[in-house]
RNA sequence: CGGGGUAUAGCGCAGCCUGGUAGCGCAUCUGCUUUGGGAGCAGAGGGUCGCAAGUUCGAAUCUUGCUGCCCCGACCA
């Protein structure tokens, strides 16, 4: 992408409403635009990041055997009356009426709808287990939205729903998502710690939140320090092997960890002092097993092996990609701006033409741009007629991991500069060497 | 939902107390000079001063009502 033809509304000043660093940087980098309290437009740069996060989530959901579909954002109130949640959900649910005065709602979650779909088509135990997911916008009318997309009213969520014949099967489904989540967060470069959680209005008796530690987090959390250095489940872990899944889950639930709602002061105090971690955390995922809470009232039943109807056991599994964008920035930034992980960056490489209009620098930039683009690398080529300083500042602000700096001085020696955003390291290399170096950074499919 | 703020150009702000028809910096546009870490000079464009009613010869400024937004708390897959 040529920056001169892109839409990247950078702000030099920080809008005063932005309190936390991720919100400030998302506004300054032209990623989002607030439209109303807790409601944001995603501008091109922000959308790129959101889509990259979604891609990782999809790969790991699919690997774990979940199947993607897409459900609507607007739902019928009648569906929610079946489960009894239309009355229970309260003012967080945005209720609307269509032209025929029919009661509708903007979905805060999709348990009822997925259960309706499931019960319509799935009749036999032979079709189980089944895990269906989608990535769709949700709306929860929070009393006080804040911190940009970290705590917004409209937000994107990946929500998966599992269906099993038995509680044992449901445990395996739960474990698969547990492992998939660990892998997903690890691939995003985040250390997420599973914590025993409150089940809230979703209900159920087995639930974990996945928390990443950050000073701007909204939850008080407590855990064993060793969690910070756990290695995530491997790519070739066998999701169909219940024992393998259970042992991974056991490994990640072996040490103390809890949010303040479930905190056990005595258990925590029993830890050695050097193992105690008391911090703030951001909830980036939440998984539940809730048995027949929805399948029972909504009559989601299948014929069992003995020919008798069996009410299915369900679980649901959420990740907030829009919140993850903010969480990633909270975990990856410095005074100059965002520092994206390679695979999440809106563009992996930035090319700064320090003298647009100069035949030699233009030619060198065009050549590098063309070759990287042809190799399938996302490149942002800053071909604007701007001063060098402005180009450096822009690339650092939007956090491009690799920056190729092309100017007349270097080209006189046949060299361009490669700068690594995260370390600040810079090196003068030939254009060919830079290309080889950049292509080598593209990690093979995990 | 309680408490506290705030609303003036795309962003950050001044002007309000003491009413006289709107200003600064950044950004944008033009020209010239510059050109390796957010350049300089000169000029230009851009605002129903959140909305409504009232007081007044005259309201960004005073009064009343409403609304948006932000912060603290409570709340929160």
Coordinates of C-alpha atoms (C1' of nucleotides) in Angstrom, one line a residue:
Chain A
X1 CA 0.0 0.0 0.0
X2 CA 1.2 3.5 -0.9
X3 CA 0.7 5.8 2.0
X4 CA -0.1 8.6 -0.4
X5 CA -3.2 6.7 -1.5
X6 CA -4.1 5.2 1.9
X7 CA -6.4 6.6 4.6
X8 CA -4.3 7.0 7.7
X9 CA -5.6 10.0 9.8
X10 CA -2.7 10.4 12.3
X11 CA -3.2 12.8 15.2
X12 CA -0.3 14.7 16.7
X13 CA -2.2 15.7 19.8
X14 CA -3.8 13.3 22.1
X15 CA -7.6 13.7 22.4
X16 CA -8.3 14.6 26.0
X17 CA -10.8 11.8 26.7
X18 CA -8.3 9.1 26.2
X19 CA -6.9 8.0 29.6
X20 CA -5.1 4.8 29.0
X21 CA -2.2 4.3 26.6
X22 CA -3.9 1.9 24.2
X23 CA -6.9 4.2 23.7
X24 CA -4.5 7.2 23.2
X25 CA -2.4 5.3 20.7
X26 CA -5.4 3.9 18.8
X27 CA -6.8 7.4 18.3
X28 CA -3.4 8.9 17.4
X29 CA -2.6 6.1 15.0
X30 CA -5.9 6.6 13.2
X31 CA -7.2 3.1 14.0
X32 CA -10.6 4.0 15.5
X33 CA -13.0 6.9 15.6
X34 CA -15.5 7.2 18.4
X35 CA -19.1 7.6 17.2
X36 CA -20.9 7.5 20.5
X37 CA -20.0 6.4 24.0
X38 CA -18.6 2.9 23.7
X39 CA -19.2 2.7 20.0
X40 CA -16.4 3.0 17.5
X41 CA -15.7 3.0 13.8
X42 CA -12.7 0.9 12.8
X43 CA -10.6 2.9 10.4
X44 CA -8.4 1.0 7.8
X45 CA -5.4 0.6 10.0
X46 CA -7.4 -0.7 13.0
X47 CA -9.4 -3.0 10.8
X48 CA -6.2 -4.6 9.5
X49 CA -5.1 -5.4 13.0
X50 CA -8.5 -6.7 13.9
X51 CA -8.6 -9.0 10.9
X52 CA -5.1 -10.3 11.7
X53 CA -6.2 -11.2 15.2
X54 CA -9.3 -12.9 13.8
X55 CA -7.2 -14.9 11.4
X56 CA -5.2 -16.4 14.3
X57 CA -8.3 -17.1 16.3
X58 CA -9.9 -18.9 13.3
X59 CA -6.9 -21.0 12.7
X60 CA -6.8 -22.2 16.2
X61 CA -10.6 -22.7 16.5
X62 CA -10.5 -24.7 13.3
X63 CA -7.5 -26.7 14.5
X64 CA -9.4 -27.6 17.6
X65 CA -12.3 -28.9 15.5
X66 CA -14.7 -26.0 15.8
X67 CA -16.8 -25.1 12.7
X68 CA -17.4 -21.5 11.7
X69 CA -20.8 -20.1 10.8
X70 CA -22.3 -16.6 11.1
X71 CA -25.4 -15.6 13.1
X72 CA -27.2 -12.2 12.9
X73 CA -26.7 -9.4 15.3
X74 CA -30.4 -8.7 15.6
X75 CA -32.4 -11.4 17.4
X76 CA -36.0 -12.0 18.3
X77 CA -37.1 -11.5 21.9
X78 CA -39.2 -14.7 21.6
X79 CA -36.0 -16.7 21.4
X80 CA -34.8 -15.3 24.7
X81 CA -38.2 -15.8 26.3
X82 CA -37.7 -19.5 25.8
X83 CA -34.6 -19.6 28.0
X84 CA -36.0 -17.1 30.4
X85 CA -33.2 -14.7 29.8
X86 CA -35.3 -12.0 28.2
X87 CA -36.5 -10.9 31.6
X88 CA -33.3 -11.8 33.4
X89 CA -30.7 -9.9 31.3
X90 CA -31.7 -6.5 32.5
X91 CA -30.8 -3.1 31.1
X92 CA -27.5 -4.3 29.5
X93 CA -29.6 -5.7 26.7
X94 CA -30.5 -3.3 24.0
X95 CA -34.1 -3.9 23.2
X96 CA -35.6 -2.6 19.9
X97 CA -38.8 -2.8 18.0
X98 CA -39.2 -3.3 14.2
X99 CA -41.8 -1.6 12.1
X100 CA -44.4 -4.2 13.0
X101 CA -43.8 -3.5 16.7
X102 CA -42.2 -6.9 17.1
X103 CA -39.8 -7.1 20.0
X104 CA -36.2 -7.6 18.9
X105 CA -32.9 -7.1 20.5
X106 CA -29.3 -6.5 19.6
X107 CA -27.5 -9.7 20.6
X108 CA -25.2 -9.6 23.7
X109 CA -24.4 -13.3 23.1
X110 CA -25.9 -16.2 21.1
X111 CA -26.6 -19.2 23.4
X112 CA -30.3 -19.1 22.5
X113 CA -29.8 -18.7 18.8
X114 CA -27.2 -21.5 18.5
X115 CA -29.4 -23.8 20.5
X116 CA -32.3 -23.1 18.2
X117 CA -30.2 -23.9 15.2
X118 CA -28.8 -27.0 16.8
X119 CA -32.2 -28.4 17.9
X120 CA -33.6 -27.9 14.4
X121 CA -31.0 -30.0 12.6
X122 CA -29.2 -32.3 15.0
X123 CA -31.2 -35.4 15.8
X124 CA -28.7 -38.1 16.5
X125 CA -26.0 -38.7 19.1
X126 CA -23.9 -39.7 16.1
X127 CA -23.6 -36.1 15.1
X128 CA -21.9 -35.2 18.4
X129 CA -19.7 -33.8 19.5
X130 CA -20.2 -30.5 17.7
X131 CA -18.7 -27.1 18.2
X132 CA -20.0 -24.2 16.2
X133 CA -18.5 -20.7 16.4
X134 CA -18.8 -17.3 14.8
X135 CA -17.0 -13.9 15.0
X136 CA -19.7 -11.3 15.2
X137 CA -20.5 -7.9 16.7
X138 CA -22.2 -7.9 20.1
X139 CA -23.9 -5.1 22.0
X140 CA -24.1 -4.8 25.8
X141 CA -25.4 -1.5 27.0
X142 CA -22.8 -1.0 29.7
X143 CA -23.6 1.7 32.2
X144 CA -20.2 3.2 31.8
X145 CA -18.2 2.2 28.8
X146 CA -14.6 3.4 29.1
X147 CA -11.0 2.9 27.9
X148 CA -11.8 2.9 24.2
X149 CA -12.4 -0.5 22.7
X150 CA -11.2 -2.1 26.0
X151 CA -14.6 -1.7 27.5
X152 CA -17.0 -0.7 24.8
X153 CA -20.7 -1.2 24.3
X154 CA -20.4 -2.6 20.8
X155 CA -17.6 -5.1 20.5
X156 CA -16.4 -8.0 18.4
X157 CA -16.6 -11.4 19.9
X158 CA -15.6 -14.9 18.8
X159 CA -18.1 -17.1 20.5
X160 CA -18.1 -20.9 20.2
X161 CA -20.7 -23.3 21.5
X162 CA -20.2 -27.0 22.1
X163 CA -22.7 -29.8 22.2
X164 CA -22.1 -33.2 23.7
X165 CA -24.1 -36.2 24.7
X166 CA -22.6 -36.5 28.2
X167 CA -20.9 -34.4 30.8
X168 CA -17.7 -36.3 30.2
X169 CA -17.8 -35.5 26.5
X170 CA -18.6 -31.9 27.4
X171 CA -15.5 -31.8 29.7
X172 CA -13.4 -32.9 26.7
X173 CA -15.0 -30.2 24.5
X174 CA -14.2 -27.7 27.3
X175 CA -10.7 -28.8 27.5
X176 CA -10.2 -28.5 23.7
X177 CA -11.2 -24.9 23.8
X178 CA -9.1 -24.4 26.9
X179 CA -6.0 -25.6 25.0
X180 CA -7.0 -23.7 21.8
X181 CA -7.2 -20.5 23.8
X182 CA -3.8 -21.0 25.3
X183 CA -2.4 -21.5 21.8
X184 CA -4.3 -18.5 20.4
X185 CA -3.0 -16.1 23.1
X186 CA 0.5 -17.5 22.8
X187 CA 0.5 -16.9 19.0
X188 CA -0.6 -13.3 19.7
X189 CA 2.5 -12.9 21.8
X190 CA 0.5 -12.7 25.0
X191 CA 0.9 -14.6 28.3
X192 CA -2.6 -15.4 29.3
X193 CA -3.2 -17.1 32.6
X194 CA -6.3 -19.3 33.1
X195 CA -8.1 -18.3 36.3
X196 CA -11.1 -19.9 38.0
X197 CA -14.0 -17.6 37.3
X198 CA -17.4 -16.6 38.3
X199 CA -20.0 -17.8 35.8
X200 CA -22.2 -14.7 36.1
X201 CA -25.5 -14.6 34.1
X202 CA -24.4 -17.3 31.7
X203 CA -24.6 -19.8 34.6
X204 CA -23.0 -23.2 34.9
X205 CA -20.4 -24.7 37.3
X206 CA -17.1 -24.8 35.4
X207 CA -15.5 -21.6 34.1
X208 CA -12.2 -20.1 33.4
X209 CA -11.2 -16.6 32.5
X210 CA -8.0 -16.0 30.5
X211 CA -6.2 -13.0 32.0
X212 CA -3.2 -11.1 30.8
X213 CA -1.4 -9.0 33.4
X214 CA -1.4 -5.2 32.7
X215 CA -1.4 -2.2 35.1
X216 CA -4.5 -0.9 33.2
X217 CA -6.5 -4.1 33.7
X218 CA -9.8 -3.8 35.4
X219 CA -9.6 -7.0 37.5
X220 CA -7.6 -7.7 40.6
X221 CA -5.9 -11.1 40.1
X222 CA -3.7 -13.4 42.1
X223 CA -1.5 -16.2 40.8
X224 CA 1.6 -18.3 41.1
X225 CA 4.6 -16.6 39.4
X226 CA 5.5 -19.8 37.5
X227 CA 2.5 -19.2 35.2
X228 CA 4.4 -16.4 33.6
X229 CA 6.9 -18.8 32.2
X230 CA 4.7 -21.8 31.2
X231 CA 5.2 -23.1 27.7
X232 CA 2.0 -23.2 25.6
X233 CA 0.6 -26.4 24.2
X234 CA 2.4 -27.5 21.0
X235 CA 1.0 -27.2 17.5
X236 CA 0.8 -30.9 17.1
X237 CA -1.1 -31.6 20.3
X238 CA -3.9 -34.1 19.6
X239 CA -7.2 -32.4 20.2
X240 CA -9.0 -35.7 19.8
X241 CA -7.2 -37.4 22.6
X242 CA -9.1 -36.7 25.8
X243 CA -6.1 -37.7 28.0
X244 CA -3.8 -35.3 26.2
X245 CA -6.3 -32.5 26.5
X246 CA -6.9 -33.2 30.2
X247 CA -3.2 -33.3 31.0
X248 CA -2.6 -29.9 29.3
X249 CA -5.6 -28.5 31.3
X250 CA -4.2 -30.1 34.5
X251 CA -0.8 -28.5 33.8
X252 CA -2.4 -25.1 33.5
X253 CA -4.6 -25.4 36.5
X254 CA -2.1 -27.0 38.8
X255 CA -1.0 -23.8 40.5
X256 CA -2.9 -21.1 42.3
X257 CA -4.7 -18.5 40.2
X258 CA -7.9 -16.6 40.7
X259 CA -9.6 -13.3 40.1
X260 CA -10.7 -11.3 43.1
X261 CA -14.3 -12.8 43.0
X262 CA -12.9 -16.3 43.5
X263 CA -9.8 -15.4 45.5
X264 CA -8.9 -17.8 48.3
X265 CA -6.8 -15.7 50.7
X266 CA -5.6 -18.7 52.7
X267 CA -4.5 -20.7 49.6
X268 CA -2.7 -17.6 48.2
X269 CA -0.9 -16.9 51.5
X270 CA 0.3 -20.5 51.6
X271 CA 2.4 -19.8 48.5
X272 CA 6.1 -18.9 49.0
X273 CA 6.5 -15.1 49.0
X274 CA 8.6 -15.2 45.9
X275 CA 5.8 -17.1 44.0
X276 CA 3.1 -14.6 44.8
X277 CA 1.8 -12.4 42.0
X278 CA -0.9 -9.9 42.9
X279 CA -1.7 -7.7 39.9
X280 CA -4.2 -6.1 37.6
X281 CA -5.4 -8.1 34.7
X282 CA -7.3 -7.8 31.4
X283 CA -9.9 -10.5 30.7
X284 CA -9.3 -11.5 27.1
X285 CA -11.2 -14.8 27.1
X286 CA -13.8 -16.6 29.1
X287 CA -15.0 -20.2 28.8
X288 CA -18.0 -21.9 30.4
X289 CA -19.5 -25.4 30.8
X290 CA -23.1 -25.0 31.7
X291 CA -24.6 -28.4 31.1
X292 CA -28.3 -28.3 30.2
X293 CA -29.1 -24.8 31.2
X294 CA -30.2 -23.9 27.7
X295 CA -30.8 -27.2 26.1
X296 CA -33.3 -28.2 28.8
X297 CA -35.7 -25.3 28.5
X298 CA -35.2 -25.0 24.7
X299 CA -35.5 -28.7 24.2
X300 CA -32.2 -29.4 22.4
X301 CA -32.3 -33.2 22.5
X302 CA -30.8 -36.0 20.4
X303 CA -31.6 -39.7 20.1
X304 CA -29.1 -41.6 22.2
X305 CA -27.5 -45.0 21.5
X306 CA -30.4 -46.7 23.2
X307 CA -33.0 -44.8 21.2
X308 CA -34.0 -42.5 24.1
X309 CA -33.9 -38.7 23.9
X310 CA -30.9 -37.2 25.6
X311 CA -30.7 -33.5 26.5
X312 CA -27.3 -32.3 25.3
X313 CA -24.6 -30.8 27.4
X314 CA -23.4 -27.4 26.3
X315 CA -20.5 -25.0 26.8
X316 CA -19.7 -21.6 25.4
X317 CA -16.3 -20.0 24.8
X318 CA -15.7 -16.3 24.1
X319 CA -12.7 -14.2 23.0
X320 CA -12.9 -10.5 22.4
X321 CA -10.8 -9.6 19.3
X322 CA -11.6 -5.9 19.6
X323 CA -10.5 -5.9 23.2
X324 CA -7.4 -7.9 22.3
X325 CA -6.3 -5.1 19.9
X326 CA -6.2 -2.8 23.0
X327 CA -4.7 -5.4 25.2
X328 CA -1.9 -6.0 22.7
X329 CA -1.1 -2.3 22.7
X330 CA -1.1 -2.2 26.4
X331 CA 1.5 -5.0 26.3
X332 CA 3.5 -3.6 23.4
X333 CA 4.3 0.1 23.2
X334 CA 6.9 2.7 24.1
X335 CA 7.0 6.5 24.2
X336 CA 7.1 6.7 20.4
X337 CA 4.0 4.5 19.8
X338 CA 2.8 1.0 19.2
X339 CA 5.2 -2.0 18.8
X340 CA 3.2 -4.7 16.9
X341 CA 4.1 -8.3 17.0
X342 CA 5.2 -9.4 13.5
X343 CA 2.1 -11.4 12.6
X344 CA -0.4 -8.9 14.0
X345 CA 1.1 -5.7 12.6
X346 CA -1.2 -3.9 10.1
X347 CA 1.8 -3.9 7.8
X348 CA 4.9 -6.0 8.5
X349 CA 7.2 -3.7 6.7
X350 CA 7.3 0.1 6.2
X351 CA 9.4 1.7 3.5
X352 CA 10.4 5.3 4.2
X353 CA 11.4 7.2 1.1
X354 CA 13.5 10.1 2.6
X355 CA 13.5 12.0 -0.6
X356 CA 10.4 11.5 -2.6
X357 CA 10.9 12.9 -6.1
X358 CA 14.5 12.0 -6.3
X359 CA 15.0 9.6 -9.2
X360 CA 17.4 7.3 -7.4
X361 CA 15.6 7.0 -4.1
X362 CA 12.2 6.6 -5.8
X363 CA 13.6 3.8 -8.0
X364 CA 15.2 2.0 -5.1
X365 CA 12.0 2.3 -3.0
X366 CA 9.8 1.1 -5.9
X367 CA 12.0 -1.9 -6.5
X368 CA 11.9 -3.0 -2.8
X369 CA 8.2 -2.3 -2.6
X370 CA 7.5 -4.4 -5.7
X371 CA 9.6 -7.3 -4.6
X372 CA 8.2 -7.4 -1.1
X373 CA 4.6 -7.1 -2.4
X374 CA 5.2 -9.9 -4.9
X375 CA 6.5 -12.1 -2.1
X376 CA 3.2 -11.6 -0.3
X377 CA 4.5 -9.3 2.4
X378 CA 2.2 -6.5 3.7
X379 CA 4.1 -3.3 3.0
X380 CA 3.3 0.3 3.7
X381 CA 5.4 2.5 1.4
X382 CA 5.6 6.1 2.6
X383 CA 5.9 7.9 -0.7
X384 CA 4.6 11.2 0.6
X385 CA 6.4 14.4 0.1
X386 CA 7.2 14.8 3.8
X387 CA 10.3 15.4 5.8
X388 CA 12.3 12.4 7.1
X389 CA 11.4 13.1 10.7
X390 CA 7.7 13.0 10.0
X391 CA 8.1 9.6 8.3
X392 CA 10.1 8.1 11.1
X393 CA 7.6 9.4 13.6
X394 CA 4.6 8.0 11.7
X395 CA 6.2 4.5 11.3
X396 CA 7.1 4.3 15.0
X397 CA 3.6 5.6 16.0
X398 CA 1.8 2.9 14.0
X399 CA 4.3 0.4 15.1
X400 CA 5.5 -1.3 11.9
X401 CA 8.0 -4.0 13.0
X402 CA 10.5 -3.6 10.2
X403 CA 11.3 -0.3 8.6
X404 CA 13.3 0.1 5.5
X405 CA 14.8 3.6 5.3
X406 CA 15.9 4.7 1.9
X407 CA 17.8 7.9 1.4
X408 CA 20.3 9.5 -0.9
X409 CA 23.2 9.2 1.6
X410 CA 22.9 5.5 2.0
X411 CA 22.2 4.8 -1.7
X412 CA 25.4 6.6 -2.6
X413 CA 27.1 3.5 -1.0
X414 CA 24.5 1.2 -2.4
X415 CA 22.9 0.7 0.9
X416 CA 19.6 1.2 2.7
X417 CA 18.9 1.0 6.4
X418 CA 16.9 -1.7 8.2
X419 CA 15.4 -0.7 11.5
X420 CA 13.8 -3.1 13.9
X421 CA 11.0 -1.2 15.8
X422 CA 11.0 -3.3 18.9
X423 CA 14.8 -3.1 19.7
X424 CA 15.5 0.1 17.9
X425 CA 18.4 -1.7 16.2
X426 CA 19.5 -0.3 12.9
X427 CA 21.8 -1.7 10.2
X428 CA 23.0 -0.5 6.8
X429 CA 22.6 -3.3 4.2
X430 CA 22.3 -3.7 0.5
X431 CA 18.7 -3.8 -0.8
X432 CA 19.1 -7.5 -1.6
X433 CA 20.3 -8.3 1.9
X434 CA 17.3 -6.4 3.4
X435 CA 14.9 -8.3 1.2
X436 CA 16.4 -11.6 2.3
X437 CA 16.4 -10.6 5.9
X438 CA 12.7 -9.6 5.7
X439 CA 11.6 -12.7 3.9
X440 CA 13.4 -14.7 6.6
X441 CA 11.2 -13.1 9.3
X442 CA 8.1 -14.6 7.9
X443 CA 7.4 -17.4 10.2
X444 CA 6.2 -20.7 8.6
X445 CA 2.6 -21.7 9.3
X446 CA 2.4 -22.6 12.9
Chain B
rC1 C1' -27.6 4.6 38.7
rG2 C1' -25.1 8.2 42.6
rG3 C1' -21.1 12.0 42.7
rG4 C1' -17.9 15.5 40.0
rG5 C1' -16.5 17.8 35.5
rU6 C1' -16.9 19.5 30.6
rA7 C1' -19.1 21.3 25.7
rU8 C1' -15.8 27.5 21.4
rA9 C1' -12.4 25.2 13.8
rG10 C1' -10.2 18.2 12.5
rC11 C1' -7.0 18.0 17.5
rG12 C1' -5.3 20.8 22.0
rC13 C1' -6.9 25.2 24.3
rA14 C1' -7.9 30.9 25.6
rG15 C1' -12.0 34.3 25.7
rC16 C1' -17.0 33.9 30.0
rC17 C1' -16.1 36.5 36.3
rU18 C1' -16.9 42.4 34.3
rG19 C1' -22.4 41.2 27.7
rG20 C1' -20.5 45.0 22.3
rU21 C1' -20.8 40.1 17.3
rA22 C1' -14.6 35.1 18.2
rG23 C1' -8.9 34.1 19.0
rC24 C1' -4.1 31.1 19.7
rG25 C1' -1.0 26.6 18.7
rC26 C1' -1.0 22.1 15.8
rA27 C1' -3.3 20.2 11.4
rU28 C1' -5.2 21.8 6.2
rC29 C1' -4.4 24.9 1.4
rU30 C1' -0.9 28.3 -1.7
rG31 C1' 4.1 30.2 -2.6
rC32 C1' 9.3 30.4 -1.6
rU33 C1' 13.3 28.3 1.1
rU34 C1' 14.5 23.7 3.3
rU35 C1' 15.2 18.1 3.4
rG36 C1' 18.4 11.4 7.7
rG37 C1' 14.2 11.9 13.8
rG38 C1' 7.3 15.6 13.7
rA39 C1' 11.4 22.5 9.4
rG40 C1' 11.3 28.2 8.4
rC41 C1' 9.0 32.5 6.4
rA42 C1' 4.8 34.8 4.0
rG43 C1' -0.2 34.3 2.9
rA44 C1' -5.2 31.7 2.9
rG45 C1' -9.5 28.8 4.0
rG46 C1' -12.3 26.7 7.9
rG47 C1' -16.7 28.0 13.6
rU48 C1' -25.4 28.4 13.5
rC49 C1' -19.4 29.2 20.3
rG50 C1' -23.8 21.5 22.1
rC51 C1' -29.5 22.4 21.6
rA52 C1' -33.8 25.3 23.1
rA53 C1' -36.2 29.1 25.6
rG54 C1' -35.6 33.6 28.4
rU55 C1' -33.3 38.5 30.1
rU56 C1' -31.2 42.6 27.1
rC57 C1' -30.7 47.7 22.2
rG58 C1' -27.1 43.7 21.9
rA59 C1' -25.5 36.9 24.5
rA60 C1' -19.9 32.4 23.4
rU61 C1' -20.4 35.4 28.0
rC62 C1' -26.1 36.2 32.4
rU63 C1' -30.8 32.8 33.7
rU64 C1' -33.7 28.2 33.0
rG65 C1' -34.4 23.6 30.8
rC66 C1' -32.5 19.7 27.8
rU67 C1' -28.6 16.7 25.5
rG68 C1' -23.8 14.8 24.4
rC69 C1' -19.1 13.4 26.3
rC70 C1' -15.3 12.5 30.2
rC71 C1' -13.7 11.1 35.3
rC72 C1' -14.6 8.5 40.3
rG73 C1' -17.8 4.9 42.5
rA74 C1' -21.4 1.1 42.1
rC75 C1' -22.2 -2.4 37.9
rC76 C1' -19.9 -6.0 34.4
rA77 C1' -18.9 -13.4 30.2

